[in-house]
Amino acid sequence: MAGQPGPASGPLHIVGGPNTGGCIAGAISLPPEGPGFQTIHLDRSAFWGAPSTIAHLEQFGTEAAAAGMPTLLVEDISRARGGPLPGGHVSHQIGLDADVGLDMRPRPPLSDSARETIELHSMVRPDGRGVDPSVWSPREIALLRMAAALPEVDRILVNPAIKQQLCGEVTGDRSWLHLIRPWYGHAAHMHIRFRCPAGQADCVQAAPPPTGDGCDATLQWWFDQLDAPAKPSAPYKAPPAPAACRAILSER
Ligand SMILES: [Zn+2]
């Protein structure tokens, strides 16, 4: 994003967690492109993260390319110092979250102008009750499985319809389904969250996902909501940044 301050200097220091907001010092930027990946929406997205996050994403691109997948499209990671992203999401604030497009239909790498204008294609039917069979294929399963095998993955958020499809379709080793969790939206991209890097005492690590493959009543809950939507909640209000972030966010 233009006009944003650069990273806060010093060694890596991550403050906060996925549900509290936070900040990061010592972030590095994912290059705009590399083997197997491109960033998109460069005008409005942010591509800074912990060095481990950036390394894992580069590994993801390399592995996807080796598997013959189209170029991965990386959307938001974090701002150079973390903190809230436009859109008000509470995660993506500490350099440990990344959004990667799901659509694996064969296509060439995007041109510079297409990288700005592309809207990632939803893999889910408009009614939210299943994947769109005109775009869904085993390639997306392979991609999610590859993502779940990256180092230090805490969890991967996808639309409940995608999780449901995996529950019904994945055979053989299903242990990785444990890391694939249903969440609102996420029909066009997966949200990869990495664990707090070792030694980051101020990084709040969320509890691990419940044991099991998650193909149970907790998944059905999401579809029950479609029948009886919960009352609209109060508008989202970002929590204040942890006090330890003041110095990181204001360093000049
Ligand atoms: Zn995300």
Coordinates of N, CA and C and ligand atoms in Angstrom, one line a residue:
M1 N 0.8 -1.2 0.0 CA 0.0 0.0 0.0 C 0.9 1.2 0.0
A2 N 0.5 2.2 -0.8 CA 1.3 3.4 -0.9 C 1.2 4.3 0.4
G3 N 2.2 5.0 0.7 CA 2.1 6.0 1.8 C 2.2 5.4 3.2
Q4 N 2.4 4.1 3.3 CA 2.5 3.5 4.6 C 3.9 3.5 5.1
P5 N 4.1 3.6 6.4 CA 5.5 3.5 6.9 C 6.1 2.2 6.7
G6 N 7.4 2.1 6.7 CA 8.1 0.9 6.5 C 8.1 0.1 7.7
P7 N 8.8 -1.1 7.7 CA 8.8 -1.9 8.9 C 9.5 -1.3 10.1
A8 N 9.1 -1.6 11.3 CA 9.8 -1.2 12.5 C 11.1 -2.0 12.6
S9 N 12.1 -1.3 13.0 CA 13.4 -2.0 12.9 C 13.6 -2.9 14.0
G10 N 14.8 -3.6 14.0 CA 15.1 -4.4 15.1 C 14.8 -5.9 14.8
P11 N 15.1 -6.7 15.8 CA 14.8 -8.2 15.6 C 13.3 -8.4 15.6
L12 N 12.9 -9.5 15.1 CA 11.5 -9.9 15.1 C 10.9 -9.8 16.4
H13 N 9.8 -9.1 16.5 CA 9.0 -9.0 17.8 C 7.5 -8.9 17.4
I14 N 6.8 -10.0 17.7 CA 5.4 -10.1 17.4 C 4.6 -9.9 18.7
V15 N 3.7 -9.0 18.7 CA 2.8 -8.7 19.9 C 1.4 -8.9 19.5
G16 N 0.7 -9.7 20.3 CA -0.7 -9.9 20.1 C -1.0 -11.3 19.5
G17 N -2.3 -11.5 19.2 CA -2.7 -12.7 18.6 C -3.8 -12.6 17.6
P18 N -4.3 -13.7 17.1 CA -5.3 -13.6 16.0 C -6.6 -13.0 16.4
N19 N -7.0 -13.0 17.7 CA -8.2 -12.5 18.2 C -8.1 -11.2 19.0
T20 N -6.9 -10.7 19.1 CA -6.7 -9.5 19.9 C -6.2 -8.3 19.1
G21 N -5.8 -8.5 17.9 CA -5.0 -7.5 17.2 C -3.6 -7.5 17.7
G22 N -2.8 -6.7 17.0 CA -1.4 -6.6 17.5 C -0.5 -5.9 16.4
C23 N 0.8 -6.3 16.5 CA 1.7 -5.6 15.6 C 3.0 -6.4 15.5
I24 N 3.9 -6.0 14.7 CA 5.1 -6.7 14.4 C 6.2 -5.8 14.1
A25 N 7.4 -6.0 14.7 CA 8.6 -5.4 14.3 C 9.5 -6.4 13.6
G26 N 10.4 -5.9 12.8 CA 11.3 -6.9 12.1 C 10.6 -7.7 11.0
A27 N 9.5 -7.1 10.4 CA 8.8 -7.8 9.3 C 9.6 -7.7 8.0
I28 N 9.4 -8.6 7.2 CA 10.0 -8.5 5.8 C 8.8 -8.7 4.8
S29 N 9.1 -8.3 3.6 CA 8.0 -8.3 2.6 C 8.2 -9.4 1.6
L30 N 7.0 -10.0 1.3 CA 7.0 -11.0 0.2 C 7.3 -10.3 -1.1
P31 N 8.2 -10.7 -1.9 CA 8.4 -10.1 -3.2 C 7.2 -10.1 -4.0
P32 N 7.0 -9.1 -5.0 CA 5.8 -9.1 -5.8 C 5.5 -10.4 -6.6
E33 N 6.7 -11.1 -6.9 CA 6.5 -12.4 -7.6 C 7.7 -13.2 -7.3
G34 N 7.6 -14.5 -7.4 CA 8.7 -15.4 -7.2 C 8.3 -16.7 -7.8
P35 N 9.1 -17.8 -7.7 CA 8.7 -19.0 -8.3 C 7.4 -19.5 -7.8
G36 N 6.4 -19.6 -8.7 CA 5.1 -20.2 -8.4 C 4.1 -19.3 -7.7
F37 N 4.4 -18.0 -7.5 CA 3.5 -17.1 -6.9 C 3.5 -15.7 -7.5
Q38 N 2.4 -15.0 -7.4 CA 2.3 -13.5 -7.6 C 1.5 -12.9 -6.5
T39 N 1.8 -11.7 -6.2 CA 0.9 -10.9 -5.3 C -0.2 -10.2 -6.2
I40 N -1.4 -10.0 -5.6 CA -2.4 -9.3 -6.4 C -2.9 -8.1 -5.5
H41 N -3.6 -7.2 -6.2 CA -4.2 -6.0 -5.5 C -3.1 -5.3 -4.8
L42 N -2.0 -5.0 -5.5 CA -0.9 -4.3 -4.9 C -1.2 -2.9 -4.4
D43 N -2.3 -2.3 -5.0 CA -2.6 -1.0 -4.6 C -3.3 -1.0 -3.2
R44 N -3.9 -2.0 -2.8 CA -4.7 -2.0 -1.6 C -4.3 -3.1 -0.6
S45 N -3.5 -4.0 -1.0 CA -3.1 -5.1 -0.1 C -1.7 -4.8 0.5
A46 N -1.4 -5.7 1.5 CA -0.1 -5.5 2.2 C 0.5 -6.9 2.3
F47 N 1.8 -6.9 2.1 CA 2.5 -8.2 2.0 C 3.7 -8.4 2.9
W48 N 3.6 -7.8 4.1 CA 4.6 -7.9 5.1 C 4.3 -9.1 6.1
G49 N 5.4 -9.7 6.5 CA 5.1 -10.8 7.5 C 6.4 -11.2 8.3
A50 N 6.2 -12.1 9.2 CA 7.4 -12.6 9.9 C 8.2 -13.3 8.8
P51 N 9.6 -13.3 9.0 CA 10.4 -14.0 8.0 C 10.0 -15.4 7.8
S52 N 9.5 -16.1 8.8 CA 9.1 -17.5 8.7 C 7.9 -17.6 7.8
T53 N 6.9 -16.6 7.9 CA 5.7 -16.6 7.1 C 6.1 -16.5 5.6
I54 N 7.0 -15.5 5.4 CA 7.4 -15.3 4.0 C 8.1 -16.5 3.4
A55 N 9.0 -17.1 4.2 CA 9.6 -18.3 3.7 C 8.7 -19.5 3.4
H56 N 7.6 -19.6 4.3 CA 6.7 -20.7 4.1 C 5.8 -20.4 2.8
L57 N 5.5 -19.2 2.6 CA 4.7 -18.8 1.4 C 5.6 -19.1 0.1
E58 N 6.8 -18.7 0.2 CA 7.7 -19.0 -1.0 C 7.8 -20.5 -1.2
Q59 N 7.9 -21.2 -0.1 CA 7.9 -22.7 -0.3 C 6.6 -23.2 -0.9
F60 N 5.5 -22.6 -0.5 CA 4.2 -23.0 -1.1 C 4.2 -22.8 -2.6
G61 N 4.7 -21.6 -3.0 CA 4.8 -21.3 -4.5 C 5.7 -22.3 -5.2
T62 N 6.8 -22.6 -4.6 CA 7.8 -23.6 -5.3 C 7.1 -24.9 -5.4
E63 N 6.5 -25.4 -4.3 CA 5.8 -26.7 -4.4 C 4.7 -26.7 -5.3
A64 N 3.9 -25.7 -5.4 CA 2.7 -25.6 -6.3 C 3.2 -25.7 -7.7
A65 N 4.3 -24.9 -8.0 CA 4.8 -24.9 -9.4 C 5.3 -26.3 -9.7
A66 N 6.0 -26.9 -8.8 CA 6.5 -28.3 -9.1 C 5.4 -29.3 -9.3
A67 N 4.2 -29.0 -8.7 CA 3.1 -29.9 -8.9 C 2.3 -29.5 -10.1
G68 N 2.7 -28.5 -10.9 CA 2.0 -28.2 -12.1 C 0.8 -27.3 -11.9
M69 N 0.7 -26.7 -10.7 CA -0.4 -25.8 -10.5 C -0.2 -24.4 -11.2
P70 N -1.3 -23.7 -11.4 CA -1.1 -22.3 -11.9 C -0.5 -21.5 -10.8
T71 N 0.0 -20.3 -11.2 CA 0.7 -19.4 -10.2 C -0.2 -19.1 -9.1
L72 N 0.3 -19.3 -7.9 CA -0.5 -18.9 -6.7 C -0.7 -17.4 -6.6
L73 N -1.9 -17.0 -6.3 CA -2.2 -15.6 -6.2 C -2.3 -15.2 -4.7
V74 N -1.4 -14.4 -4.2 CA -1.3 -14.1 -2.8 C -1.9 -12.7 -2.6
E75 N -2.9 -12.7 -1.7 CA -3.6 -11.4 -1.4 C -3.0 -10.8 -0.1
D76 N -3.8 -10.5 0.9 CA -3.2 -9.8 2.1 C -2.4 -10.7 2.9
I77 N -1.3 -10.1 3.5 CA -0.6 -10.8 4.6 C -0.8 -9.8 5.8
S78 N 0.2 -8.8 6.0 CA 0.0 -7.8 7.0 C 0.7 -6.5 6.5
R79 N 0.4 -5.4 7.2 CA 1.1 -4.2 6.9 C 2.5 -4.3 7.5
A80 N 3.4 -3.3 7.1 CA 4.8 -3.4 7.5 C 5.0 -3.5 9.0
R81 N 4.1 -2.9 9.8 CA 4.2 -2.9 11.2 C 3.0 -3.7 11.8
G82 N 2.2 -4.3 11.0 CA 1.0 -5.0 11.5 C -0.1 -4.0 11.8
G83 N -0.9 -4.3 12.7 CA -2.0 -3.4 13.0 C -3.1 -3.7 12.1
P84 N -4.3 -3.0 12.3 CA -5.4 -3.3 11.5 C -5.2 -3.0 10.0
L85 N -5.8 -3.9 9.2 CA -5.8 -3.7 7.7 C -7.1 -3.0 7.4
P86 N -7.2 -2.3 6.2 CA -8.5 -1.8 5.8 C -9.4 -3.0 5.7
G87 N -10.7 -2.8 6.0 CA -11.6 -3.9 6.1 C -11.9 -4.3 7.5
G88 N -11.0 -3.9 8.4 CA -11.3 -4.1 9.8 C -11.1 -5.5 10.4
H89 N -10.5 -6.4 9.6 CA -10.3 -7.8 10.1 C -9.3 -7.8 11.3
V90 N -9.7 -8.6 12.3 CA -8.9 -8.5 13.5 C -7.6 -9.4 13.3
S91 N -7.6 -10.4 12.4 CA -6.4 -11.1 12.1 C -5.6 -10.3 11.1
H92 N -4.6 -10.9 10.6 CA -3.7 -10.3 9.6 C -2.9 -9.1 10.3
Q93 N -2.9 -9.1 11.6 CA -2.2 -7.9 12.2 C -0.8 -8.2 12.7
I94 N -0.4 -9.5 12.7 CA 0.9 -9.8 13.3 C 1.8 -10.5 12.4
G95 N 1.6 -10.5 11.1 CA 2.5 -11.1 10.2 C 2.5 -12.6 10.1
L96 N 1.4 -13.2 10.6 CA 1.3 -14.7 10.6 C 0.2 -15.2 9.7
D97 N -0.6 -14.3 9.1 CA -1.7 -14.8 8.3 C -1.5 -14.4 6.8
A98 N -2.0 -15.2 5.9 CA -1.9 -14.9 4.5 C -3.1 -15.5 3.8
D99 N -3.6 -14.7 2.8 CA -4.7 -15.1 1.9 C -4.1 -15.6 0.6
V100 N -4.6 -16.8 0.1 CA -4.1 -17.3 -1.1 C -5.3 -17.8 -1.9
G101 N -5.4 -17.4 -3.2 CA -6.6 -17.8 -4.0 C -6.7 -19.3 -4.2
L102 N -7.9 -19.7 -4.2 CA -8.2 -21.2 -4.3 C -8.4 -21.7 -5.7
D103 N -8.8 -20.8 -6.7 CA -9.1 -21.3 -8.0 C -7.9 -21.8 -8.7
M104 N -7.8 -23.1 -9.0 CA -6.7 -23.7 -9.6 C -6.9 -24.2 -11.0
R105 N -8.0 -23.5 -11.7 CA -8.1 -23.8 -13.1 C -6.9 -23.3 -13.8
P106 N -6.4 -24.1 -14.8 CA -5.2 -23.7 -15.5 C -5.3 -22.3 -16.1
R107 N -4.3 -21.5 -16.0 CA -4.2 -20.2 -16.6 C -2.8 -19.7 -16.5
P108 N -2.4 -18.8 -17.4 CA -1.1 -18.3 -17.4 C -0.9 -17.3 -16.2
P109 N 0.3 -16.9 -15.9 CA 0.5 -15.8 -14.9 C -0.2 -14.6 -15.3
L110 N -0.6 -13.8 -14.3 CA -1.4 -12.6 -14.6 C -0.5 -11.4 -15.1
S111 N -1.0 -10.6 -16.0 CA -0.4 -9.4 -16.4 C -0.4 -8.4 -15.3
D112 N 0.4 -7.3 -15.3 CA 0.5 -6.3 -14.3 C -0.9 -5.7 -14.0
S113 N -1.6 -5.4 -15.1 CA -2.9 -4.8 -14.9 C -3.9 -5.8 -14.4
A114 N -3.9 -7.0 -14.8 CA -4.8 -8.0 -14.3 C -4.6 -8.3 -12.8
R115 N -3.4 -8.1 -12.4 CA -3.1 -8.4 -11.0 C -3.8 -7.4 -10.1
E116 N -4.0 -6.2 -10.6 CA -4.8 -5.2 -9.8 C -6.3 -5.4 -9.9
T117 N -6.8 -5.8 -11.0 CA -8.2 -5.8 -11.2 C -8.9 -7.2 -11.0
I118 N -8.1 -8.3 -10.9 CA -8.7 -9.6 -10.8 C -9.6 -9.7 -9.5
E119 N -10.7 -10.3 -9.7 CA -11.5 -10.7 -8.5 C -11.4 -12.2 -8.4
L120 N -10.9 -12.7 -7.3 CA -10.8 -14.1 -7.2 C -12.1 -14.8 -7.3
H121 N -12.1 -15.9 -8.0 CA -13.4 -16.6 -8.3 C -13.8 -17.5 -7.1
S122 N -15.1 -17.3 -6.8 CA -15.6 -18.1 -5.7 C -15.7 -19.6 -6.1
M123 N -15.4 -20.5 -5.1 CA -15.5 -21.9 -5.4 C -16.9 -22.4 -4.8
V124 N -17.7 -21.6 -4.3 CA -18.9 -22.0 -3.6 C -20.2 -21.5 -4.4
R125 N -21.2 -22.3 -4.4 CA -22.5 -21.9 -5.0 C -23.0 -20.7 -4.3
P126 N -23.8 -19.9 -5.0 CA -24.4 -18.7 -4.4 C -25.2 -19.0 -3.1
D127 N -25.8 -20.1 -3.1 CA -26.6 -20.4 -1.9 C -25.8 -20.9 -0.7
G128 N -24.5 -21.0 -0.9 CA -23.6 -21.4 0.2 C -23.7 -22.8 0.7
R129 N -24.4 -23.7 0.0 CA -24.6 -25.0 0.5 C -23.7 -26.0 -0.1
G130 N -22.9 -25.6 -1.0 CA -22.0 -26.6 -1.7 C -21.0 -25.9 -2.6
V131 N -20.0 -26.6 -3.0 CA -19.1 -26.0 -3.9 C -19.7 -25.9 -5.3
D132 N -19.2 -25.0 -6.1 CA -19.6 -24.8 -7.5 C -19.0 -25.9 -8.4
P133 N -19.8 -26.9 -8.8 CA -19.1 -28.0 -9.6 C -18.5 -27.5 -10.9
S134 N -18.9 -26.3 -11.4 CA -18.3 -25.8 -12.6 C -16.8 -25.4 -12.4
V135 N -16.4 -25.1 -11.2 CA -15.0 -24.7 -11.0 C -14.3 -25.6 -10.0
W136 N -15.0 -26.4 -9.2 CA -14.3 -27.2 -8.2 C -13.7 -28.4 -8.8
S137 N -12.5 -28.8 -8.4 CA -11.9 -30.0 -9.0 C -10.9 -30.6 -7.9
P138 N -10.4 -31.8 -8.2 CA -9.4 -32.3 -7.3 C -8.1 -31.4 -7.2
R139 N -8.0 -30.5 -8.1 CA -6.8 -29.6 -7.9 C -6.9 -28.7 -6.7
E140 N -8.1 -28.3 -6.3 CA -8.2 -27.5 -5.1 C -8.0 -28.3 -3.9
I141 N -8.4 -29.6 -3.9 CA -8.1 -30.4 -2.8 C -6.5 -30.6 -2.6
A142 N -5.9 -30.8 -3.8 CA -4.4 -31.0 -3.7 C -3.8 -29.7 -3.2
L143 N -4.3 -28.5 -3.6 CA -3.7 -27.3 -3.1 C -3.9 -27.1 -1.6
L144 N -5.1 -27.4 -1.1 CA -5.3 -27.3 0.4 C -4.5 -28.3 1.1
R145 N -4.3 -29.5 0.6 CA -3.5 -30.5 1.3 C -2.1 -30.0 1.3
M146 N -1.6 -29.4 0.2 CA -0.2 -28.9 0.2 C -0.1 -27.8 1.2
A147 N -1.0 -26.9 1.3 CA -1.0 -25.8 2.3 C -0.9 -26.4 3.7
A148 N -1.7 -27.4 4.0 CA -1.8 -27.9 5.3 C -0.5 -28.6 5.8
A149 N 0.3 -29.0 4.8 CA 1.6 -29.6 5.1 C 2.7 -28.7 5.2
L150 N 2.5 -27.4 5.0 CA 3.6 -26.4 5.2 C 4.0 -26.4 6.6
P151 N 5.2 -25.9 6.9 CA 5.7 -25.9 8.3 C 4.9 -24.9 9.1
E152 N 4.7 -25.2 10.4 CA 4.1 -24.3 11.3 C 2.7 -23.8 11.0
V153 N 1.9 -24.5 10.3 CA 0.6 -24.1 10.0 C -0.3 -24.3 11.3
D154 N -0.9 -23.3 11.7 CA -1.8 -23.4 12.9 C -3.2 -23.9 12.4
R155 N -3.7 -23.3 11.4 CA -5.0 -23.7 10.8 C -5.2 -23.0 9.5
I156 N -6.1 -23.5 8.7 CA -6.4 -22.8 7.4 C -8.0 -22.7 7.4
L157 N -8.4 -21.4 7.2 CA -9.8 -21.1 7.2 C -10.4 -21.1 5.7
V158 N -11.5 -21.8 5.6 CA -12.2 -21.9 4.3 C -13.7 -21.8 4.5
N159 N -14.4 -21.6 3.5 CA -15.9 -21.5 3.6 C -16.4 -22.9 4.0
P160 N -17.5 -22.9 4.8 CA -18.0 -24.2 5.3 C -18.3 -25.2 4.1
A161 N -18.8 -24.6 3.0 CA -19.1 -25.5 1.9 C -17.8 -26.2 1.3
I162 N -16.7 -25.6 1.4 CA -15.5 -26.2 1.0 C -15.0 -27.3 2.0
K163 N -15.1 -26.9 3.3 CA -14.8 -27.9 4.3 C -15.7 -29.2 4.1
Q164 N -17.0 -28.9 3.9 CA -17.9 -30.0 3.7 C -17.5 -30.9 2.5
Q165 N -17.1 -30.2 1.4 CA -16.7 -31.0 0.2 C -15.5 -31.9 0.5
L166 N -14.5 -31.3 1.3 CA -13.4 -32.1 1.7 C -13.8 -33.3 2.5
C167 N -14.7 -33.1 3.4 CA -15.1 -34.1 4.3 C -15.7 -35.3 3.5
G168 N -16.4 -35.0 2.4 CA -17.0 -36.0 1.6 C -16.1 -36.6 0.6
E169 N -15.1 -35.9 0.2 CA -14.3 -36.3 -1.0 C -12.9 -36.9 -0.7
V170 N -12.4 -36.5 0.4 CA -11.0 -36.9 0.7 C -10.9 -38.3 1.2
T171 N -10.1 -39.1 0.5 CA -10.0 -40.5 0.9 C -8.5 -40.7 1.4
G172 N -8.2 -41.9 2.0 CA -6.9 -42.1 2.4 C -6.6 -41.3 3.7
D173 N -5.4 -40.7 3.7 CA -5.0 -39.9 4.8 C -5.9 -38.7 5.0
R174 N -6.7 -38.6 6.1 CA -7.6 -37.5 6.3 C -7.1 -36.7 7.5
S175 N -5.9 -37.0 8.0 CA -5.4 -36.3 9.2 C -5.3 -34.8 9.0
W176 N -5.0 -34.4 7.8 CA -4.8 -33.0 7.5 C -6.1 -32.2 7.6
L177 N -7.2 -32.8 7.5 CA -8.5 -32.1 7.5 C -8.7 -31.4 8.9
H178 N -8.0 -31.9 9.9 CA -8.0 -31.3 11.2 C -7.6 -29.8 11.1
L179 N -6.7 -29.5 10.2 CA -6.3 -28.1 10.2 C -7.1 -27.2 9.3
I180 N -8.0 -27.8 8.5 CA -8.9 -27.0 7.6 C -10.2 -26.7 8.4
R181 N -10.4 -25.4 8.7 CA -11.5 -25.0 9.6 C -12.5 -24.1 8.8
P182 N -13.8 -24.3 9.1 CA -14.8 -23.5 8.4 C -14.9 -22.1 9.0
W183 N -15.1 -21.1 8.2 CA -15.3 -19.8 8.6 C -16.1 -19.0 7.6
Y184 N -16.6 -17.8 8.1 CA -17.4 -17.0 7.2 C -16.6 -16.6 6.0
G185 N -17.3 -16.4 4.8 CA -16.6 -16.0 3.6 C -15.6 -17.0 3.1
H186 N -14.4 -16.6 2.8 CA -13.4 -17.5 2.4 C -13.8 -18.5 1.3
A187 N -14.6 -18.1 0.4 CA -15.1 -18.9 -0.7 C -14.1 -18.8 -1.9
A188 N -13.4 -17.8 -2.0 CA -12.5 -17.6 -3.1 C -11.0 -17.7 -2.7
H189 N -10.7 -17.5 -1.4 CA -9.3 -17.7 -1.0 C -9.3 -18.5 0.3
M190 N -8.2 -19.1 0.5 CA -7.9 -19.8 1.9 C -7.1 -18.8 2.7
H191 N -7.4 -18.8 4.0 CA -6.6 -18.0 4.9 C -5.7 -18.9 5.7
I192 N -4.4 -18.8 5.5 CA -3.5 -19.6 6.2 C -3.0 -18.9 7.4
R193 N -3.1 -19.5 8.6 CA -2.5 -18.9 9.8 C -1.4 -19.7 10.3
F194 N -0.2 -19.1 10.4 CA 0.9 -19.8 11.0 C 1.0 -19.6 12.5
R195 N 1.7 -20.6 13.2 CA 1.8 -20.5 14.6 C 2.8 -19.4 15.0
C196 N 2.8 -19.0 16.2 CA 3.8 -18.1 16.7 C 5.2 -18.7 16.6
P197 N 6.1 -17.9 16.0 CA 7.5 -18.5 15.9 C 8.1 -18.7 17.3
A198 N 9.0 -19.6 17.4 CA 9.6 -19.9 18.6 C 10.3 -18.7 19.2
G199 N 10.2 -18.5 20.5 CA 10.8 -17.4 21.2 C 10.1 -16.1 21.2
Q200 N 8.9 -16.1 20.6 CA 8.1 -14.9 20.6 C 7.1 -14.8 21.8
A201 N 7.6 -14.4 22.9 CA 6.9 -14.5 24.2 C 5.6 -13.6 24.2
D202 N 5.6 -12.5 23.4 CA 4.4 -11.7 23.3 C 3.4 -12.0 22.2
C203 N 3.7 -13.1 21.5 CA 2.8 -13.6 20.5 C 1.8 -14.5 21.1
V204 N 0.5 -14.2 21.0 CA -0.5 -15.0 21.7 C -0.9 -16.2 20.7
Q205 N -0.6 -17.4 21.1 CA -0.9 -18.5 20.3 C -2.3 -19.0 20.6
A206 N -3.2 -19.1 19.6 CA -4.5 -19.6 19.9 C -4.5 -21.1 20.2
A207 N -5.5 -21.6 20.9 CA -5.6 -23.0 21.2 C -5.7 -23.8 19.9
P208 N -5.1 -24.9 19.9 CA -5.1 -25.7 18.6 C -6.6 -26.1 18.2
P209 N -6.8 -26.3 17.0 CA -8.2 -26.8 16.6 C -8.5 -28.0 17.4
P210 N -9.9 -28.3 17.6 CA -10.3 -29.5 18.3 C -9.7 -30.7 17.6
T211 N -9.5 -31.8 18.3 CA -9.1 -33.0 17.7 C -10.1 -33.6 16.7
G212 N -9.7 -34.4 15.8 CA -10.7 -35.0 14.9 C -10.7 -34.2 13.6
D213 N -11.4 -34.8 12.6 CA -11.4 -34.2 11.3 C -12.3 -33.0 11.1
G214 N -13.2 -32.7 12.1 CA -14.1 -31.6 12.1 C -15.3 -31.8 11.1
C215 N -15.5 -33.0 10.7 CA -16.6 -33.3 9.8 C -17.8 -33.8 10.6
D216 N -18.3 -33.0 11.5 CA -19.2 -33.4 12.5 C -20.3 -32.3 12.7
A217 N -20.9 -32.4 13.9 CA -22.0 -31.4 14.2 C -21.5 -30.0 14.2
T218 N -20.3 -29.8 14.5 CA -19.7 -28.4 14.5 C -19.7 -27.9 13.1
L219 N -19.6 -28.7 12.1 CA -19.7 -28.3 10.7 C -21.1 -28.0 10.3
Q220 N -22.0 -28.9 10.7 CA -23.4 -28.8 10.4 C -23.9 -27.4 10.9
W221 N -23.4 -27.0 12.0 CA -23.9 -25.7 12.6 C -23.8 -24.6 11.6
W222 N -22.8 -24.6 10.8 CA -22.7 -23.5 9.8 C -23.9 -23.5 8.8
F223 N -24.3 -24.7 8.4 CA -25.4 -24.8 7.5 C -26.7 -24.5 8.2
D224 N -26.8 -24.9 9.4 CA -28.0 -24.5 10.2 C -28.2 -23.0 10.2
Q225 N -27.1 -22.3 10.3 CA -27.2 -20.8 10.3 C -27.8 -20.2 9.0
L226 N -27.6 -21.0 7.9 CA -28.1 -20.5 6.6 C -29.7 -20.6 6.7
D227 N -30.2 -21.6 7.4 CA -31.7 -21.7 7.5 C -32.2 -20.7 8.5
A228 N -31.5 -20.4 9.6 CA -31.9 -19.5 10.6 C -30.8 -18.5 11.0
P229 N -30.6 -17.6 10.1 CA -29.4 -16.7 10.3 C -29.5 -16.0 11.7
A230 N -28.4 -16.0 12.3 CA -28.3 -15.2 13.6 C -28.6 -13.8 13.4
K231 N -29.2 -13.1 14.4 CA -29.4 -11.7 14.3 C -28.2 -10.9 14.0
P232 N -28.2 -9.9 13.1 CA -27.0 -9.2 12.8 C -26.4 -8.7 14.1
S233 N -25.1 -8.9 14.2 CA -24.4 -8.5 15.4 C -24.0 -7.0 15.3
A234 N -23.6 -6.4 16.3 CA -23.2 -5.0 16.3 C -22.0 -4.8 15.4
P235 N -21.9 -3.7 14.8 CA -20.8 -3.4 13.8 C -19.5 -3.8 14.5
Y236 N -18.6 -4.4 13.7 CA -17.3 -4.8 14.2 C -16.5 -3.5 14.7
K237 N -16.0 -3.7 15.8 CA -15.1 -2.6 16.3 C -13.8 -3.2 16.7
A238 N -12.7 -2.7 16.1 CA -11.4 -3.3 16.3 C -11.0 -3.1 17.7
P239 N -10.4 -4.1 18.4 CA -9.9 -3.8 19.8 C -8.7 -2.9 19.7
P240 N -8.5 -2.2 20.8 CA -7.3 -1.3 20.8 C -6.0 -2.2 20.7
A241 N -5.0 -1.6 20.1 CA -3.8 -2.3 19.9 C -3.2 -2.6 21.3
P242 N -2.6 -3.7 21.5 CA -1.9 -4.0 22.8 C -0.9 -2.8 23.1
A243 N -0.8 -2.5 24.4 CA 0.0 -1.4 24.8 C 1.4 -1.5 24.3
A244 N 2.0 -2.7 24.2 CA 3.3 -2.9 23.7 C 3.5 -2.5 22.3
C245 N 2.4 -2.4 21.6 CA 2.4 -2.0 20.2 C 2.6 -0.5 19.9
R246 N 2.4 0.3 21.0 CA 2.5 1.7 20.8 C 3.9 2.1 20.2
A247 N 4.9 1.6 20.8 CA 6.3 2.0 20.3 C 6.5 1.5 18.9
I248 N 6.1 0.2 18.6 CA 6.3 -0.3 17.3 C 5.6 0.4 16.2
L249 N 4.3 0.8 16.5 CA 3.5 1.4 15.5 C 3.9 2.9 15.3
S250 N 4.5 3.5 16.3 CA 4.8 4.9 16.2 C 6.3 5.2 15.9
E251 N 7.1 4.2 15.9 CA 8.5 4.4 15.6 C 8.7 5.2 14.3
R252 N 9.6 6.1 14.3 CA 9.8 6.9 13.0 C 11.1 6.6 12.4
Ligands
ZN1 ZN -7.4 -13.7 5.5

